[in-house]
Amino acid sequence: MTLPVGVQKSPFAVELEAGDHYWCACGLSRKQPFCDGSHAGTDITPVKFTLAEKETKYLCGCKATNNAPFCDGTHSKL
Ligand code: FES
Ligand code: FES
């Protein structure tokens, strides 16, 4: 299997609480778009990001973004 695995060719729009969050970079998590530990055994690790306040974010679902964990539009070229 080639990692990362794209989950969908569009971002996940998620309303997030303030604090730390861990975006799944490998595509294997069953709790997309967040890490659930399924990357164990791969050389991929989740991307941690921190929000100062409650906010809606667009997290990359294709896993090909160049601005992880956020969608940068790369999915439209896949
Ligand atoms: Fe994908 Fe952790 S499950 S980075
Ligand atoms: Fe990955 Fe938009 S969903 S760049």
PDB file of N, CA and C and ligand atoms in Angstrom:
ATOM      1  N   MET A   1       0.848  -1.202   0.000  1.00  0.00           N
ATOM      2  CA  MET A   1       0.000   0.000   0.000  1.00  0.00           C
ATOM      3  C   MET A   1       0.882   1.250   0.000  1.00  0.00           C
ATOM      4  N   THR A   2       0.520   2.199  -0.846  1.00  0.00           N
ATOM      5  CA  THR A   2       1.277   3.445  -0.881  1.00  0.00           C
ATOM      6  C   THR A   2       0.591   4.466   0.024  1.00  0.00           C
ATOM      7  N   LEU A   3       1.367   5.027   0.910  1.00  0.00           N
ATOM      8  CA  LEU A   3       0.817   6.017   1.841  1.00  0.00           C
ATOM      9  C   LEU A   3       1.310   7.409   1.453  1.00  0.00           C
ATOM     10  N   PRO A   4       0.564   8.451   1.752  1.00  0.00           N
ATOM     11  CA  PRO A   4      -0.745   8.396   2.384  1.00  0.00           C
ATOM     12  C   PRO A   4      -1.853   7.964   1.426  1.00  0.00           C
ATOM     13  N   VAL A   5      -2.933   7.486   2.005  1.00  0.00           N
ATOM     14  CA  VAL A   5      -4.102   7.080   1.247  1.00  0.00           C
ATOM     15  C   VAL A   5      -5.106   8.231   1.251  1.00  0.00           C
ATOM     16  N   GLY A   6      -5.485   8.678   0.069  1.00  0.00           N
ATOM     17  CA  GLY A   6      -6.495   9.727  -0.001  1.00  0.00           C
ATOM     18  C   GLY A   6      -7.830   9.187   0.466  1.00  0.00           C
ATOM     19  N   VAL A   7      -8.534   9.952   1.239  1.00  0.00           N
ATOM     20  CA  VAL A   7      -9.820   9.513   1.779  1.00  0.00           C
ATOM     21  C   VAL A   7     -10.967  10.023   0.915  1.00  0.00           C
ATOM     22  N   GLN A   8     -10.875  11.280   0.499  1.00  0.00           N
ATOM     23  CA  GLN A   8     -11.882  11.871  -0.381  1.00  0.00           C
ATOM     24  C   GLN A   8     -11.243  13.051  -1.086  1.00  0.00           C
ATOM     25  N   LYS A   9     -11.766  13.383  -2.264  1.00  0.00           N
ATOM     26  CA  LYS A   9     -11.185  14.487  -3.030  1.00  0.00           C
ATOM     27  C   LYS A   9     -11.859  15.806  -2.699  1.00  0.00           C
ATOM     28  N   SER A  10     -12.003  16.030  -1.422  1.00  0.00           N
ATOM     29  CA  SER A  10     -12.577  17.287  -0.938  1.00  0.00           C
ATOM     30  C   SER A  10     -12.220  17.411   0.533  1.00  0.00           C
ATOM     31  N   PRO A  11     -12.251  18.635   1.057  1.00  0.00           N
ATOM     32  CA  PRO A  11     -11.917  18.806   2.466  1.00  0.00           C
ATOM     33  C   PRO A  11     -13.046  18.383   3.397  1.00  0.00           C
ATOM     34  N   PHE A  12     -12.708  18.167   4.642  1.00  0.00           N
ATOM     35  CA  PHE A  12     -13.689  17.958   5.699  1.00  0.00           C
ATOM     36  C   PHE A  12     -13.914  19.320   6.354  1.00  0.00           C
ATOM     37  N   ALA A  13     -15.130  19.800   6.338  1.00  0.00           N
ATOM     38  CA  ALA A  13     -15.457  21.031   7.051  1.00  0.00           C
ATOM     39  C   ALA A  13     -15.850  20.636   8.468  1.00  0.00           C
ATOM     40  N   VAL A  14     -15.076  21.056   9.431  1.00  0.00           N
ATOM     41  CA  VAL A  14     -15.338  20.637  10.801  1.00  0.00           C
ATOM     42  C   VAL A  14     -15.307  21.828  11.751  1.00  0.00           C
ATOM     43  N   GLU A  15     -16.290  21.859  12.650  1.00  0.00           N
ATOM     44  CA  GLU A  15     -16.304  22.885  13.679  1.00  0.00           C
ATOM     45  C   GLU A  15     -15.533  22.336  14.866  1.00  0.00           C
ATOM     46  N   LEU A  16     -14.471  23.026  15.225  1.00  0.00           N
ATOM     47  CA  LEU A  16     -13.554  22.512  16.234  1.00  0.00           C
ATOM     48  C   LEU A  16     -13.505  23.404  17.461  1.00  0.00           C
ATOM     49  N   GLU A  17     -13.322  22.770  18.588  1.00  0.00           N
ATOM     50  CA  GLU A  17     -13.161  23.506  19.840  1.00  0.00           C
ATOM     51  C   GLU A  17     -11.744  24.054  19.934  1.00  0.00           C
ATOM     52  N   ALA A  18     -11.554  25.044  20.789  1.00  0.00           N
ATOM     53  CA  ALA A  18     -10.207  25.544  21.060  1.00  0.00           C
ATOM     54  C   ALA A  18      -9.376  24.409  21.642  1.00  0.00           C
ATOM     55  N   GLY A  19      -8.069  24.437  21.343  1.00  0.00           N
ATOM     56  CA  GLY A  19      -7.183  23.416  21.900  1.00  0.00           C
ATOM     57  C   GLY A  19      -6.434  22.678  20.814  1.00  0.00           C
ATOM     58  N   ASP A  20      -5.856  21.542  21.200  1.00  0.00           N
ATOM     59  CA  ASP A  20      -5.019  20.762  20.291  1.00  0.00           C
ATOM     60  C   ASP A  20      -5.844  19.751  19.499  1.00  0.00           C
ATOM     61  N   HIS A  21      -5.474  19.586  18.245  1.00  0.00           N
ATOM     62  CA  HIS A  21      -6.131  18.616  17.368  1.00  0.00           C
ATOM     63  C   HIS A  21      -5.059  17.899  16.565  1.00  0.00           C
ATOM     64  N   TYR A  22      -5.352  16.659  16.151  1.00  0.00           N
ATOM     65  CA  TYR A  22      -4.373  15.853  15.413  1.00  0.00           C
ATOM     66  C   TYR A  22      -5.002  15.358  14.125  1.00  0.00           C
ATOM     67  N   TRP A  23      -4.534  15.916  13.011  1.00  0.00           N
ATOM     68  CA  TRP A  23      -5.048  15.560  11.680  1.00  0.00           C
ATOM     69  C   TRP A  23      -4.367  14.287  11.202  1.00  0.00           C
ATOM     70  N   CYS A  24      -5.160  13.368  10.675  1.00  0.00           N
ATOM     71  CA  CYS A  24      -4.603  12.126  10.130  1.00  0.00           C
ATOM     72  C   CYS A  24      -3.909  12.421   8.812  1.00  0.00           C
ATOM     73  N   ALA A  25      -2.610  12.163   8.751  1.00  0.00           N
ATOM     74  CA  ALA A  25      -1.820  12.384   7.542  1.00  0.00           C
ATOM     75  C   ALA A  25      -1.720  11.130   6.687  1.00  0.00           C
ATOM     76  N   CYS A  26      -1.998   9.959   7.280  1.00  0.00           N
ATOM     77  CA  CYS A  26      -1.777   8.695   6.562  1.00  0.00           C
ATOM     78  C   CYS A  26      -2.996   8.241   5.772  1.00  0.00           C
ATOM     79  N   GLY A  27      -4.179   8.657   6.203  1.00  0.00           N
ATOM     80  CA  GLY A  27      -5.412   8.256   5.525  1.00  0.00           C
ATOM     81  C   GLY A  27      -6.006   6.958   6.048  1.00  0.00           C
ATOM     82  N   LEU A  28      -5.377   6.349   7.040  1.00  0.00           N
ATOM     83  CA  LEU A  28      -5.846   5.045   7.527  1.00  0.00           C
ATOM     84  C   LEU A  28      -6.836   5.149   8.684  1.00  0.00           C
ATOM     85  N   SER A  29      -6.914   6.307   9.298  1.00  0.00           N
ATOM     86  CA  SER A  29      -7.790   6.456  10.461  1.00  0.00           C
ATOM     87  C   SER A  29      -9.247   6.190  10.118  1.00  0.00           C
ATOM     88  N   ARG A  30      -9.964   5.596  11.035  1.00  0.00           N
ATOM     89  CA  ARG A  30     -11.409   5.397  10.867  1.00  0.00           C
ATOM     90  C   ARG A  30     -12.181   6.555  11.480  1.00  0.00           C
ATOM     91  N   LYS A  31     -11.459   7.529  11.989  1.00  0.00           N
ATOM     92  CA  LYS A  31     -12.115   8.700  12.581  1.00  0.00           C
ATOM     93  C   LYS A  31     -11.724   9.951  11.804  1.00  0.00           C
ATOM     94  N   GLN A  32     -11.747   9.862  10.483  1.00  0.00           N
ATOM     95  CA  GLN A  32     -11.363  10.990   9.627  1.00  0.00           C
ATOM     96  C   GLN A  32     -12.145  12.254   9.970  1.00  0.00           C
ATOM     97  N   PRO A  33     -11.454  13.393   9.888  1.00  0.00           N
ATOM     98  CA  PRO A  33     -10.095  13.594   9.408  1.00  0.00           C
ATOM     99  C   PRO A  33      -9.040  13.542  10.503  1.00  0.00           C
ATOM    100  N   PHE A  34      -9.390  12.931  11.638  1.00  0.00           N
ATOM    101  CA  PHE A  34      -8.481  12.946  12.782  1.00  0.00           C
ATOM    102  C   PHE A  34      -7.748  11.615  12.963  1.00  0.00           C
ATOM    103  N   CYS A  35      -6.587  11.687  13.568  1.00  0.00           N
ATOM    104  CA  CYS A  35      -5.771  10.506  13.843  1.00  0.00           C
ATOM    105  C   CYS A  35      -6.437   9.621  14.894  1.00  0.00           C
ATOM    106  N   ASP A  36      -6.445   8.320  14.643  1.00  0.00           N
ATOM    107  CA  ASP A  36      -6.933   7.378  15.657  1.00  0.00           C
ATOM    108  C   ASP A  36      -5.855   6.365  16.031  1.00  0.00           C
ATOM    109  N   GLY A  37      -4.607   6.635  15.620  1.00  0.00           N
ATOM    110  CA  GLY A  37      -3.504   5.746  15.969  1.00  0.00           C
ATOM    111  C   GLY A  37      -3.204   4.696  14.913  1.00  0.00           C
ATOM    112  N   SER A  38      -4.011   4.665  13.853  1.00  0.00           N
ATOM    113  CA  SER A  38      -3.834   3.630  12.819  1.00  0.00           C
ATOM    114  C   SER A  38      -2.534   3.776  12.031  1.00  0.00           C
ATOM    115  N   HIS A  39      -1.843   4.891  12.183  1.00  0.00           N
ATOM    116  CA  HIS A  39      -0.568   5.087  11.471  1.00  0.00           C
ATOM    117  C   HIS A  39       0.549   4.243  12.086  1.00  0.00           C
ATOM    118  N   ALA A  40       0.295   3.593  13.191  1.00  0.00           N
ATOM    119  CA  ALA A  40       1.312   2.769  13.853  1.00  0.00           C
ATOM    120  C   ALA A  40       1.897   1.773  12.858  1.00  0.00           C
ATOM    121  N   GLY A  41       3.222   1.705  12.799  1.00  0.00           N
ATOM    122  CA  GLY A  41       3.880   0.793  11.878  1.00  0.00           C
ATOM    123  C   GLY A  41       4.239   1.443  10.550  1.00  0.00           C
ATOM    124  N   THR A  42       3.743   2.649  10.315  1.00  0.00           N
ATOM    125  CA  THR A  42       4.129   3.399   9.119  1.00  0.00           C
ATOM    126  C   THR A  42       5.142   4.459   9.549  1.00  0.00           C
ATOM    127  N   ASP A  43       5.696   5.175   8.566  1.00  0.00           N
ATOM    128  CA  ASP A  43       6.609   6.263   8.950  1.00  0.00           C
ATOM    129  C   ASP A  43       5.891   7.610   8.927  1.00  0.00           C
ATOM    130  N   ILE A  44       4.572   7.564   8.947  1.00  0.00           N
ATOM    131  CA  ILE A  44       3.768   8.793   8.932  1.00  0.00           C
ATOM    132  C   ILE A  44       3.248   9.080  10.331  1.00  0.00           C
ATOM    133  N   THR A  45       3.275  10.347  10.689  1.00  0.00           N
ATOM    134  CA  THR A  45       2.750  10.761  11.988  1.00  0.00           C
ATOM    135  C   THR A  45       1.696  11.841  11.778  1.00  0.00           C
ATOM    136  N   PRO A  46       0.782  11.983  12.721  1.00  0.00           N
ATOM    137  CA  PRO A  46      -0.275  12.981  12.570  1.00  0.00           C
ATOM    138  C   PRO A  46       0.287  14.403  12.645  1.00  0.00           C
ATOM    139  N   VAL A  47      -0.482  15.338  12.146  1.00  0.00           N
ATOM    140  CA  VAL A  47      -0.096  16.752  12.211  1.00  0.00           C
ATOM    141  C   VAL A  47      -0.915  17.417  13.314  1.00  0.00           C
ATOM    142  N   LYS A  48      -0.198  17.898  14.322  1.00  0.00           N
ATOM    143  CA  LYS A  48      -0.854  18.586  15.438  1.00  0.00           C
ATOM    144  C   LYS A  48      -1.072  20.049  15.082  1.00  0.00           C
ATOM    145  N   PHE A  49      -2.251  20.553  15.409  1.00  0.00           N
ATOM    146  CA  PHE A  49      -2.482  21.989  15.277  1.00  0.00           C
ATOM    147  C   PHE A  49      -3.320  22.444  16.451  1.00  0.00           C
ATOM    148  N   THR A  50      -3.191  23.716  16.759  1.00  0.00           N
ATOM    149  CA  THR A  50      -3.820  24.266  17.960  1.00  0.00           C
ATOM    150  C   THR A  50      -4.679  25.471  17.593  1.00  0.00           C
ATOM    151  N   LEU A  51      -5.883  25.482  18.091  1.00  0.00           N
ATOM    152  CA  LEU A  51      -6.781  26.611  17.854  1.00  0.00           C
ATOM    153  C   LEU A  51      -6.960  27.402  19.148  1.00  0.00           C
ATOM    154  N   ALA A  52      -6.956  28.720  19.000  1.00  0.00           N
ATOM    155  CA  ALA A  52      -7.119  29.597  20.165  1.00  0.00           C
ATOM    156  C   ALA A  52      -8.585  29.728  20.546  1.00  0.00           C
ATOM    157  N   GLU A  53      -9.457  29.507  19.571  1.00  0.00           N
ATOM    158  CA  GLU A  53     -10.883  29.620  19.845  1.00  0.00           C
ATOM    159  C   GLU A  53     -11.658  28.655  18.963  1.00  0.00           C
ATOM    160  N   LYS A  54     -12.923  28.456  19.287  1.00  0.00           N
ATOM    161  CA  LYS A  54     -13.784  27.580  18.492  1.00  0.00           C
ATOM    162  C   LYS A  54     -13.867  28.124  17.075  1.00  0.00           C
ATOM    163  N   GLU A  55     -13.705  27.234  16.091  1.00  0.00           N
ATOM    164  CA  GLU A  55     -13.591  27.715  14.713  1.00  0.00           C
ATOM    165  C   GLU A  55     -13.952  26.604  13.735  1.00  0.00           C
ATOM    166  N   THR A  56     -14.466  26.974  12.562  1.00  0.00           N
ATOM    167  CA  THR A  56     -14.691  25.991  11.504  1.00  0.00           C
ATOM    168  C   THR A  56     -13.469  25.964  10.600  1.00  0.00           C
ATOM    169  N   LYS A  57     -12.940  24.766  10.358  1.00  0.00           N
ATOM    170  CA  LYS A  57     -11.744  24.604   9.529  1.00  0.00           C
ATOM    171  C   LYS A  57     -12.029  23.614   8.406  1.00  0.00           C
ATOM    172  N   TYR A  58     -11.291  23.741   7.334  1.00  0.00           N
ATOM    173  CA  TYR A  58     -11.410  22.840   6.190  1.00  0.00           C
ATOM    174  C   TYR A  58     -10.157  21.984   6.143  1.00  0.00           C
ATOM    175  N   LEU A  59     -10.285  20.773   6.652  1.00  0.00           N
ATOM    176  CA  LEU A  59      -9.124  19.883   6.761  1.00  0.00           C
ATOM    177  C   LEU A  59      -9.034  19.002   5.527  1.00  0.00           C
ATOM    178  N   CYS A  60      -7.831  18.841   5.039  1.00  0.00           N
ATOM    179  CA  CYS A  60      -7.590  18.097   3.797  1.00  0.00           C
ATOM    180  C   CYS A  60      -8.060  16.644   3.921  1.00  0.00           C
ATOM    181  N   GLY A  61      -8.846  16.214   2.937  1.00  0.00           N
ATOM    182  CA  GLY A  61      -9.318  14.835   2.888  1.00  0.00           C
ATOM    183  C   GLY A  61      -8.557  13.993   1.876  1.00  0.00           C
ATOM    184  N   CYS A  62      -7.877  14.653   0.939  1.00  0.00           N
ATOM    185  CA  CYS A  62      -7.150  13.912  -0.109  1.00  0.00           C
ATOM    186  C   CYS A  62      -5.751  13.532   0.357  1.00  0.00           C
ATOM    187  N   LYS A  63      -5.283  14.174   1.424  1.00  0.00           N
ATOM    188  CA  LYS A  63      -3.975  13.925   2.042  1.00  0.00           C
ATOM    189  C   LYS A  63      -2.804  14.353   1.160  1.00  0.00           C
ATOM    190  N   ALA A  64      -3.080  15.155   0.134  1.00  0.00           N
ATOM    191  CA  ALA A  64      -2.031  15.606  -0.774  1.00  0.00           C
ATOM    192  C   ALA A  64      -1.747  17.100  -0.641  1.00  0.00           C
ATOM    193  N   THR A  65      -2.389  17.744   0.317  1.00  0.00           N
ATOM    194  CA  THR A  65      -2.184  19.178   0.490  1.00  0.00           C
ATOM    195  C   THR A  65      -0.721  19.520   0.768  1.00  0.00           C
ATOM    196  N   ASN A  66      -0.335  20.706   0.356  1.00  0.00           N
ATOM    197  CA  ASN A  66       1.007  21.212   0.677  1.00  0.00           C
ATOM    198  C   ASN A  66       0.950  22.165   1.859  1.00  0.00           C
ATOM    199  N   ASN A  67      -0.209  22.234   2.485  1.00  0.00           N
ATOM    200  CA  ASN A  67      -0.379  23.119   3.640  1.00  0.00           C
ATOM    201  C   ASN A  67      -1.101  22.371   4.756  1.00  0.00           C
ATOM    202  N   ALA A  68      -0.612  21.171   5.061  1.00  0.00           N
ATOM    203  CA  ALA A  68      -1.254  20.326   6.071  1.00  0.00           C
ATOM    204  C   ALA A  68      -1.355  21.053   7.404  1.00  0.00           C
ATOM    205  N   PRO A  69      -2.500  20.872   8.089  1.00  0.00           N
ATOM    206  CA  PRO A  69      -3.582  19.938   7.821  1.00  0.00           C
ATOM    207  C   PRO A  69      -4.717  20.530   6.973  1.00  0.00           C
ATOM    208  N   PHE A  70      -4.494  21.707   6.417  1.00  0.00           N
ATOM    209  CA  PHE A  70      -5.599  22.405   5.758  1.00  0.00           C
ATOM    210  C   PHE A  70      -5.644  22.141   4.255  1.00  0.00           C
ATOM    211  N   CYS A  71      -6.832  22.165   3.708  1.00  0.00           N
ATOM    212  CA  CYS A  71      -7.020  22.037   2.260  1.00  0.00           C
ATOM    213  C   CYS A  71      -6.393  23.249   1.579  1.00  0.00           C
ATOM    214  N   ASP A  72      -5.610  23.008   0.538  1.00  0.00           N
ATOM    215  CA  ASP A  72      -5.027  24.117  -0.237  1.00  0.00           C
ATOM    216  C   ASP A  72      -5.467  24.059  -1.699  1.00  0.00           C
ATOM    217  N   GLY A  73      -6.460  23.221  -1.988  1.00  0.00           N
ATOM    218  CA  GLY A  73      -6.982  23.143  -3.340  1.00  0.00           C
ATOM    219  C   GLY A  73      -6.323  22.072  -4.197  1.00  0.00           C
ATOM    220  N   THR A  74      -5.274  21.433  -3.688  1.00  0.00           N
ATOM    221  CA  THR A  74      -4.573  20.409  -4.461  1.00  0.00           C
ATOM    222  C   THR A  74      -5.506  19.287  -4.907  1.00  0.00           C
ATOM    223  N   HIS A  75      -6.563  19.026  -4.138  1.00  0.00           N
ATOM    224  CA  HIS A  75      -7.486  17.921  -4.486  1.00  0.00           C
ATOM    225  C   HIS A  75      -8.093  18.102  -5.862  1.00  0.00           C
ATOM    226  N   SER A  76      -8.179  19.332  -6.340  1.00  0.00           N
ATOM    227  CA  SER A  76      -8.798  19.565  -7.648  1.00  0.00           C
ATOM    228  C   SER A  76      -7.888  19.139  -8.798  1.00  0.00           C
ATOM    229  N   LYS A  77      -6.623  18.841  -8.498  1.00  0.00           N
ATOM    230  CA  LYS A  77      -5.681  18.413  -9.540  1.00  0.00           C
ATOM    231  C   LYS A  77      -5.461  16.916  -9.521  1.00  0.00           C
ATOM    232  N   LEU A  78      -6.133  16.193  -8.638  1.00  0.00           N
ATOM    233  CA  LEU A  78      -5.913  14.750  -8.512  1.00  0.00           C
ATOM    234  C   LEU A  78      -6.739  13.977  -9.527  1.00  0.00           C
TER     235      LEU A  78
HETATM  236 FE1  FES B   1      -3.404   8.585  10.219  1.00  0.00          FE
HETATM  237 FE2  FES B   1      -2.602   8.652  12.733  1.00  0.00          FE
HETATM  238  S1  FES B   1      -4.139   7.431  11.905  1.00  0.00           S
HETATM  239  S2  FES B   1      -1.854   9.806  11.091  1.00  0.00           S
HETATM  240 FE1  FES B   2      -6.720  17.819   0.069  1.00  0.00          FE
HETATM  241 FE2  FES B   2      -8.230  19.882  -0.634  1.00  0.00          FE
HETATM  242  S1  FES B   2      -8.855  18.025   0.234  1.00  0.00           S
HETATM  243  S2  FES B   2      -6.092  19.697  -0.794  1.00  0.00           S
END
